PDB file of C-alpha atoms in Angstrom:
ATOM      1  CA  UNK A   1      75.003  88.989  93.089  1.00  0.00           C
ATOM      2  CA  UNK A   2      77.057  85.892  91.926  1.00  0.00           C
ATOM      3  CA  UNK A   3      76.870  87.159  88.103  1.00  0.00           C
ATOM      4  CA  UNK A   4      78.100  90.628  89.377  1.00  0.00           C
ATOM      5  CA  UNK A   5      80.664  89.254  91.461  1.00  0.00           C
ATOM      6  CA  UNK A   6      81.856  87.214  88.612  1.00  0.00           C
ATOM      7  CA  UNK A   7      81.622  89.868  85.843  1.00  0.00           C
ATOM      8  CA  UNK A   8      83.947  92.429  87.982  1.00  0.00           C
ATOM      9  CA  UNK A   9      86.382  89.777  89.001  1.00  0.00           C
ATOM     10  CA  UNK A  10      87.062  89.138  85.717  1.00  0.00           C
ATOM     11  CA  UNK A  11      87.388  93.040  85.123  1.00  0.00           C
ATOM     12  CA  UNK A  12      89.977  92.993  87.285  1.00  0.00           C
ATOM     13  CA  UNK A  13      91.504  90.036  86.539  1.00  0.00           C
ATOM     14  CA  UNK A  14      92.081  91.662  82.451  1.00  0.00           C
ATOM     15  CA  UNK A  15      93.437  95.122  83.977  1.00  0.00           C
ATOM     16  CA  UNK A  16      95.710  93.104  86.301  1.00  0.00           C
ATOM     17  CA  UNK A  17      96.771  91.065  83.626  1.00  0.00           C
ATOM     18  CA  UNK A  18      97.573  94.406  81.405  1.00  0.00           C
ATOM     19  CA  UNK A  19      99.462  95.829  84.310  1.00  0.00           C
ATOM     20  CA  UNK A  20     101.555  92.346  85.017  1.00  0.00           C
ATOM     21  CA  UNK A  21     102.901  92.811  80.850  1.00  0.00           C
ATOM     22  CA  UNK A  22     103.501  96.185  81.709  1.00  0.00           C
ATOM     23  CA  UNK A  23     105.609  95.330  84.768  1.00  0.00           C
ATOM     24  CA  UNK A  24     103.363  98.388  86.455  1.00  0.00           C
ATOM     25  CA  UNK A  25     103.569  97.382  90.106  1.00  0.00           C
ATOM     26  CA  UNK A  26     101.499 100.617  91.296  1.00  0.00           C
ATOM     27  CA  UNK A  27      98.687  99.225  88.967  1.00  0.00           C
ATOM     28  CA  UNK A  28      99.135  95.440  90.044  1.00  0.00           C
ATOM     29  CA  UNK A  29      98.494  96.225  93.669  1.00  0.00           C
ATOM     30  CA  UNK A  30      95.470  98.313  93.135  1.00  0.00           C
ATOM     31  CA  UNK A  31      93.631  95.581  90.906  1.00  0.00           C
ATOM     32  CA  UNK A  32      94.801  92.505  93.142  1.00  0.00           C
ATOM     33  CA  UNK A  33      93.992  93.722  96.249  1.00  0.00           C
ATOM     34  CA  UNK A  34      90.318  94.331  95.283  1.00  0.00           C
ATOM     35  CA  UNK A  35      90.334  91.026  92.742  1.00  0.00           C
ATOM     36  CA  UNK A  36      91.468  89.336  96.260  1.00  0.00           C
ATOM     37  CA  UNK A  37      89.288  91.155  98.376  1.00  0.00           C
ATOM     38  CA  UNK A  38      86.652  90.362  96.234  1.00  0.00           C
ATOM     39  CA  UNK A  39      87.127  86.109  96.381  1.00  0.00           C
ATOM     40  CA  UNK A  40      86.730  86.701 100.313  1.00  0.00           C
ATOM     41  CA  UNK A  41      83.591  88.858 100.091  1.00  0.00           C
ATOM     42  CA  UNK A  42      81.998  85.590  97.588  1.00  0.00           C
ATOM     43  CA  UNK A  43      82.771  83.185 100.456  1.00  0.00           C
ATOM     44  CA  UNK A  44      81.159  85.956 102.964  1.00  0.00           C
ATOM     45  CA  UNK A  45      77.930  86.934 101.122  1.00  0.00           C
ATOM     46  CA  UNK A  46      76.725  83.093 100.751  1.00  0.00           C
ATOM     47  CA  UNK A  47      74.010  81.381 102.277  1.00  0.00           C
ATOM     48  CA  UNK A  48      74.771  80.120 106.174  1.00  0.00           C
ATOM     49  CA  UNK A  49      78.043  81.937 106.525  1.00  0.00           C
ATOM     50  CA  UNK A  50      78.236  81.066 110.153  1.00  0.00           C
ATOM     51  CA  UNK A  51      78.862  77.187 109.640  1.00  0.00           C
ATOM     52  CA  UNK A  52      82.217  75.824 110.410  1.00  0.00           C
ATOM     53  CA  UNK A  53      83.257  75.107 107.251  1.00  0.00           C
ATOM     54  CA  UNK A  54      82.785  78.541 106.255  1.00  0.00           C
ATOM     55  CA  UNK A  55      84.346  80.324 108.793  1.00  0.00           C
ATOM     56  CA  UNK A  56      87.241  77.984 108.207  1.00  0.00           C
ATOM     57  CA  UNK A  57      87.372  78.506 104.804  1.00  0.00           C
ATOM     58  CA  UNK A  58      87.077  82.460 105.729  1.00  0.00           C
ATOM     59  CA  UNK A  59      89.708  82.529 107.700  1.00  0.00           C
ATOM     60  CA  UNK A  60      92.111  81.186 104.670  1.00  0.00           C
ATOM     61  CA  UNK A  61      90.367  83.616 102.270  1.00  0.00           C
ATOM     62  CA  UNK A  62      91.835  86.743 104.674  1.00  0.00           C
ATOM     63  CA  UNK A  63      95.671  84.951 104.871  1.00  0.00           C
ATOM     64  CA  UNK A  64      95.473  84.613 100.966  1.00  0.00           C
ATOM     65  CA  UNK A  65      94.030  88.131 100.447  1.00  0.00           C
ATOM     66  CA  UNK A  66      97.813  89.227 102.751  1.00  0.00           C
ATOM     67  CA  UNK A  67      99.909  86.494 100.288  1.00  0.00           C
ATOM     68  CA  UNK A  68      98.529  88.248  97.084  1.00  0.00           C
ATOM     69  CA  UNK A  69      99.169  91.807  98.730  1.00  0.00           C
ATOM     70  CA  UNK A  70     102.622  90.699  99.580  1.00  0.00           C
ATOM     71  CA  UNK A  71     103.143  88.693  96.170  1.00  0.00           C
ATOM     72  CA  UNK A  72     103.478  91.725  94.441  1.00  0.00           C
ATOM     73  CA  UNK A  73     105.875  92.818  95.867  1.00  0.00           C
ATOM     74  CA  UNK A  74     107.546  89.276  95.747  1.00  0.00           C
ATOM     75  CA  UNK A  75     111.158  90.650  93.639  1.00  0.00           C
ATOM     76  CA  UNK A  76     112.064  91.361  97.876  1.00  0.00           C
ATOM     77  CA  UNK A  77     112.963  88.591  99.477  1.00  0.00           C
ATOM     78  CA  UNK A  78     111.275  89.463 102.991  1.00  0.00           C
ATOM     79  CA  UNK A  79     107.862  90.135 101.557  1.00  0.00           C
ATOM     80  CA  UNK A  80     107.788  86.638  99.065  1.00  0.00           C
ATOM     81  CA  UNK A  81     108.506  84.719 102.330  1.00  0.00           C
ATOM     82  CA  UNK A  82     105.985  86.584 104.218  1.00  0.00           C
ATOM     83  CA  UNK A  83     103.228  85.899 101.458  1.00  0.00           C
ATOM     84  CA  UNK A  84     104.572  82.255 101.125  1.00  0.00           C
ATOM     85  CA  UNK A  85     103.781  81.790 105.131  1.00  0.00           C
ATOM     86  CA  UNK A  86     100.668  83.595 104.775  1.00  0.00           C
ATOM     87  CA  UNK A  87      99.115  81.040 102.263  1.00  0.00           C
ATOM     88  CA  UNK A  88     101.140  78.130 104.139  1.00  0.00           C
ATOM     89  CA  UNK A  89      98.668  79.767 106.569  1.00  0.00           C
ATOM     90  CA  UNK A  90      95.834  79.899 104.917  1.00  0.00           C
ATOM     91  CA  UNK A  91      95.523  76.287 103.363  1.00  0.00           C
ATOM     92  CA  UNK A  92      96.471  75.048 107.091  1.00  0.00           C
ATOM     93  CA  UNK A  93      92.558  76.619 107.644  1.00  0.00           C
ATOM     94  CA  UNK A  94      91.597  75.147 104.542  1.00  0.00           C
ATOM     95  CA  UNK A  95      92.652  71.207 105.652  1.00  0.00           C
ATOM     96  CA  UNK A  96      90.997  72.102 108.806  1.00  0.00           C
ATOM     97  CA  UNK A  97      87.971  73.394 106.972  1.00  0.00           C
ATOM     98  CA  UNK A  98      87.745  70.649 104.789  1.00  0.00           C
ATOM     99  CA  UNK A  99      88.116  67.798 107.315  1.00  0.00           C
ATOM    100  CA  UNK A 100      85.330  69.468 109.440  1.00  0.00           C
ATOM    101  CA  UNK A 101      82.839  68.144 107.621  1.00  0.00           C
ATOM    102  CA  UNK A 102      84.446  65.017 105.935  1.00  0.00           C
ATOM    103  CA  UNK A 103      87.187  61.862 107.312  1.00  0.00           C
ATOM    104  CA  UNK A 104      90.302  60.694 105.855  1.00  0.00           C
ATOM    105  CA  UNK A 105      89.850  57.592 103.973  1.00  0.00           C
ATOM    106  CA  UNK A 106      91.023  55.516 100.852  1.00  0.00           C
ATOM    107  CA  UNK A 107      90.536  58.540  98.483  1.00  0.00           C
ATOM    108  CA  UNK A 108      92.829  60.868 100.946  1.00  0.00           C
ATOM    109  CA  UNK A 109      95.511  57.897 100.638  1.00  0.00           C
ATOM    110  CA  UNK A 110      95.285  57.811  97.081  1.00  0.00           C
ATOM    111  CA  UNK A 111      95.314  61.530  96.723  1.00  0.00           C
ATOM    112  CA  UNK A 112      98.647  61.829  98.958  1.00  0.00           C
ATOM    113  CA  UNK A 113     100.571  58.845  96.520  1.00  0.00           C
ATOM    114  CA  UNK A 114      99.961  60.330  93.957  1.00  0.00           C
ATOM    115  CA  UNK A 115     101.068  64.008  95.657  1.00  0.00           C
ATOM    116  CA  UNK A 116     104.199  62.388  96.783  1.00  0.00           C
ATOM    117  CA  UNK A 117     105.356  61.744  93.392  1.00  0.00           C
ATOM    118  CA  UNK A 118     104.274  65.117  91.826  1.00  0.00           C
ATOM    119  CA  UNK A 119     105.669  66.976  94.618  1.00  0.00           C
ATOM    120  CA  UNK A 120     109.279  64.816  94.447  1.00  0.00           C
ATOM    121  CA  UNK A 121     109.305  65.884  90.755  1.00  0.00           C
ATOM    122  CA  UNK A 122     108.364  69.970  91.092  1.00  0.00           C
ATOM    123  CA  UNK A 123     111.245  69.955  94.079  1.00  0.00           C
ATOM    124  CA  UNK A 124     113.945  67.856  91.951  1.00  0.00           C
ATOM    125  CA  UNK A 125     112.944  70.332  89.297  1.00  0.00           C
ATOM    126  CA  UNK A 126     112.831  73.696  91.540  1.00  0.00           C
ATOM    127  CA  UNK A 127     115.915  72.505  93.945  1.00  0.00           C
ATOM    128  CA  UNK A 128     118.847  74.141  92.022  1.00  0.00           C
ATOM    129  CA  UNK A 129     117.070  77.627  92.141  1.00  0.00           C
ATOM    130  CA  UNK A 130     115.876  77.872  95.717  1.00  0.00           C
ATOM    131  CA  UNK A 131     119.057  79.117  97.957  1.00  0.00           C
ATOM    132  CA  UNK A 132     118.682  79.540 101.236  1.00  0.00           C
ATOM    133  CA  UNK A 133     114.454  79.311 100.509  1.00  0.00           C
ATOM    134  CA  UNK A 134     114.950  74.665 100.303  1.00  0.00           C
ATOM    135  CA  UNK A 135     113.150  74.543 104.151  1.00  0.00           C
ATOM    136  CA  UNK A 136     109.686  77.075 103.162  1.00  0.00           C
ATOM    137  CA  UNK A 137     109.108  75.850  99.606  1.00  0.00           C
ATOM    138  CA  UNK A 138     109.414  72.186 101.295  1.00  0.00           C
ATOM    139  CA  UNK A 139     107.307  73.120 104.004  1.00  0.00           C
ATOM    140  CA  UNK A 140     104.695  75.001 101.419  1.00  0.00           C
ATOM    141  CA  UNK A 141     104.829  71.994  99.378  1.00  0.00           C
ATOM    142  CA  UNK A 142     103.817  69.022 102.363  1.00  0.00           C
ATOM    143  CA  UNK A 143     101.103  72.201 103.543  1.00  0.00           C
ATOM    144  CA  UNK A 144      99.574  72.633  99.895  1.00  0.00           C
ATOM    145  CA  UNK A 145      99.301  68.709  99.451  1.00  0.00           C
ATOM    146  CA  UNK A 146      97.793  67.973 102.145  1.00  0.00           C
ATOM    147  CA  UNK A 147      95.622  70.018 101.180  1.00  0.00           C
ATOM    148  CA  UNK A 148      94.610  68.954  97.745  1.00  0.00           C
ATOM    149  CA  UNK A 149      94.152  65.656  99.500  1.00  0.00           C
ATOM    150  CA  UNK A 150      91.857  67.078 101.964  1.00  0.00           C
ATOM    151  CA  UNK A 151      90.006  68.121  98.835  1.00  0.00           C
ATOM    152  CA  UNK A 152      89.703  64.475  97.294  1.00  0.00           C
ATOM    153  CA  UNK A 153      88.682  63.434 100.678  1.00  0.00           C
ATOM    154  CA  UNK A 154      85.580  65.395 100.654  1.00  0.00           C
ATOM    155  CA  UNK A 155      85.386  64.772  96.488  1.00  0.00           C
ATOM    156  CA  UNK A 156      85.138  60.965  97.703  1.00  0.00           C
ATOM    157  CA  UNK A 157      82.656  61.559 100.170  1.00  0.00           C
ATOM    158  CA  UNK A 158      78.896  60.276  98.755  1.00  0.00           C
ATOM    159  CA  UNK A 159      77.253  62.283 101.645  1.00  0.00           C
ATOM    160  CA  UNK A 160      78.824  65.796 100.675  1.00  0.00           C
ATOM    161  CA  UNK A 161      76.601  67.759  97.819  1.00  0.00           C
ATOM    162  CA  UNK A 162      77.672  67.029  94.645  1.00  0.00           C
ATOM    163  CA  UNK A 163      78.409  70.385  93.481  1.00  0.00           C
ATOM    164  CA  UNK A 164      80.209  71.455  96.056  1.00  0.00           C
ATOM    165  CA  UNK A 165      82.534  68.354  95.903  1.00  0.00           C
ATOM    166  CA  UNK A 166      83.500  69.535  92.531  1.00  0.00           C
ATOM    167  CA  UNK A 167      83.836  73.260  93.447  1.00  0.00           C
ATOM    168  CA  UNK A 168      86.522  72.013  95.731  1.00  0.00           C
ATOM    169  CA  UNK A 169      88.178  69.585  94.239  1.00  0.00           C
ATOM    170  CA  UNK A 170      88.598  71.407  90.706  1.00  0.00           C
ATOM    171  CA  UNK A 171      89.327  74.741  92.969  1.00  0.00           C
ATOM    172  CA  UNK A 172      92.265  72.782  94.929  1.00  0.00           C
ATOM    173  CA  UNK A 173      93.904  71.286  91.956  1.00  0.00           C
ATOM    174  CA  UNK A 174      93.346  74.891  90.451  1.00  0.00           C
ATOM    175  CA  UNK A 175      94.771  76.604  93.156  1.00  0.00           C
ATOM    176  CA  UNK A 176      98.103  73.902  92.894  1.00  0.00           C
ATOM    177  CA  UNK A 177      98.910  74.254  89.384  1.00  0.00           C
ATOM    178  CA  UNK A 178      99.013  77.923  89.954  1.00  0.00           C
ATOM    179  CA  UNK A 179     101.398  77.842  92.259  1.00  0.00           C
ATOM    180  CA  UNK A 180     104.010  75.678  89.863  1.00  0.00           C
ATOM    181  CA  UNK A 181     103.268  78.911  87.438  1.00  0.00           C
ATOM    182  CA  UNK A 182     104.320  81.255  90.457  1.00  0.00           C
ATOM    183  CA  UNK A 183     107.310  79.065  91.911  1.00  0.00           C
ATOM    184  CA  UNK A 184     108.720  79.212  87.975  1.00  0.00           C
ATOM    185  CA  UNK A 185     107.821  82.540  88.048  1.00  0.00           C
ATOM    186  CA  UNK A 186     109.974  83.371  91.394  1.00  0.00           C
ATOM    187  CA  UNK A 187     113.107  80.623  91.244  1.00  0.00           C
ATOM    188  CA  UNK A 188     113.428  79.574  87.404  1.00  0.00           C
ATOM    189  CA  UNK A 189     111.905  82.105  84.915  1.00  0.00           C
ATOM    190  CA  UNK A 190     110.674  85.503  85.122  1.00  0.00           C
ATOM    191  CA  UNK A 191     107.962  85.230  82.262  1.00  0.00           C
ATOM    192  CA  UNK A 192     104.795  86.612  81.448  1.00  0.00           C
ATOM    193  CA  UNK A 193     103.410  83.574  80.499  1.00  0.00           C
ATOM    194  CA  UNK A 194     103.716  82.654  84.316  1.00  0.00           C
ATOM    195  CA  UNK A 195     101.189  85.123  84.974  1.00  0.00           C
ATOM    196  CA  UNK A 196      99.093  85.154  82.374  1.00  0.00           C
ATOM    197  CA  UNK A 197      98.726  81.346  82.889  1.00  0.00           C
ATOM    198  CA  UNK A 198      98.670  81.537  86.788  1.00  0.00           C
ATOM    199  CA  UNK A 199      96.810  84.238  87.822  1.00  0.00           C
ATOM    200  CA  UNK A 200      93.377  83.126  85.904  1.00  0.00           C
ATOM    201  CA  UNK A 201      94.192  79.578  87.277  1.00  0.00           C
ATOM    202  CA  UNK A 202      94.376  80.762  91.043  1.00  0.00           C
ATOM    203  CA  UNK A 203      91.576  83.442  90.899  1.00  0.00           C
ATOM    204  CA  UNK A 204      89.574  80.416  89.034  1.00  0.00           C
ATOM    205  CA  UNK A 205      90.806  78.071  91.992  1.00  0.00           C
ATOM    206  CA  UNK A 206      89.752  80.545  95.083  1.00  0.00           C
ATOM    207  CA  UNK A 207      86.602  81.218  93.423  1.00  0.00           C
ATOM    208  CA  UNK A 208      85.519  77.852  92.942  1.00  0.00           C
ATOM    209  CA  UNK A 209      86.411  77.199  96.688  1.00  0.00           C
ATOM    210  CA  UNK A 210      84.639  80.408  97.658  1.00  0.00           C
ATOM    211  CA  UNK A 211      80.991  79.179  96.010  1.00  0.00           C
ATOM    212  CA  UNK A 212      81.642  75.801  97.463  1.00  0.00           C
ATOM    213  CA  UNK A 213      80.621  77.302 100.688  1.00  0.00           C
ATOM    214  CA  UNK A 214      76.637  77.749  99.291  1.00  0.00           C
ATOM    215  CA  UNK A 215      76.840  73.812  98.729  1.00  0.00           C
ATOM    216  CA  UNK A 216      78.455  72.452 101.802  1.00  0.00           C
TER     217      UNK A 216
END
């Protein structure tokens, strides 16, 4: 199921990829939505879906699934805000999801230094573009960090499974650098290379958080 899973994501992922160079945005939503649709359905179909952390982690699959709907449409103002809240959204569940089964300690402190630093640079860099959009991207940006760090937390904890402490750590960081590629994408540079770059990155990212939930 996995290897299926896998091999049509990345299906999807091509034709979407086609259809963002051809600025086609009939053909973008009807490969996203299923490519989306098709991260939550991983996190669903594996083992012990009824655990906390899974349900958690559900529940931020289905807000993402909305952002990417809405992120196609993202050239209107209304709907890129409405995405932008509904992955603020989701990675609220994910924080919660993560911290269910780990604690904050010395590798969540390290995590957030570092975060404050890369975060002051992508907003001195993105500030001149944003408008009247400086409160949400500064409100995505504290969300999102926290959390990546929630994701070292559990990376630094010796009593989570190995393999899914890298699922989730790699998948976080993943899921972060995509977002740069999108917030280029939507306040500096329209440019396929923002796509083509930060589409495999998040689908890689969501993926890689969606399997985690076998080894938690």
């Amino acid at each position: 199921m996995t290897v299926a899973l896998i091999g049509i994501a990345l299906f999807l992922l091509v034709l979407l990829l086609v259809f963002e160079k051809r600025e086609n945005t009939a053909g973008k939503l009807f490969t996203k939505t299923p490519l989306s649709v098709l991260f939550v359905a991983a996190a669903w179909l594996q083992p012990d879906p009824g655990q906390a952390y899974a349900q958690w982690m559900l529940m931020g699959f289905v807000l993402c699934l909305i952002g990417d709907i809405c992120l196609v449409y993202s050239s209107r103002n209304k709907l890129f805000l409405s995405g932008l809240a509904a992955f603020l959204c989701g990675h609220v569940f994910y924080v919660i999801a993560f911290y269910s089964i780990t604690d904050i300690s010395v590798w969540t402190w390290g995590a957030l230094g570092v975060l404050v630093v890369v975060s002051v640079v992508v907003f001195s860099w993105l500030r001149p573009f944003l408008g009247n959009m400086v409160g949400p991207v500064i409100a995505y940006i504290l969300v999102i960090s926290l959390m990546v760090s929630g994701a070292a937390s559990l990376f630094g904890d010796p009593s989570a499974n190995a393999v899914g402490r890298w699922l989730v750590f790699i998948g976080a960081i993943s899921f972060f650098l995509s977002d740069l590629f999108v917030a280029r994408q939507q306040f500096v540079r329209d440019a396929y290379v923002n796509r083509s770059v930060g589409l495999p990155l998040y689908y890689l990212g969501q993926f890689m958080l969606a399997f985690s939930i076998a080894y938690i």
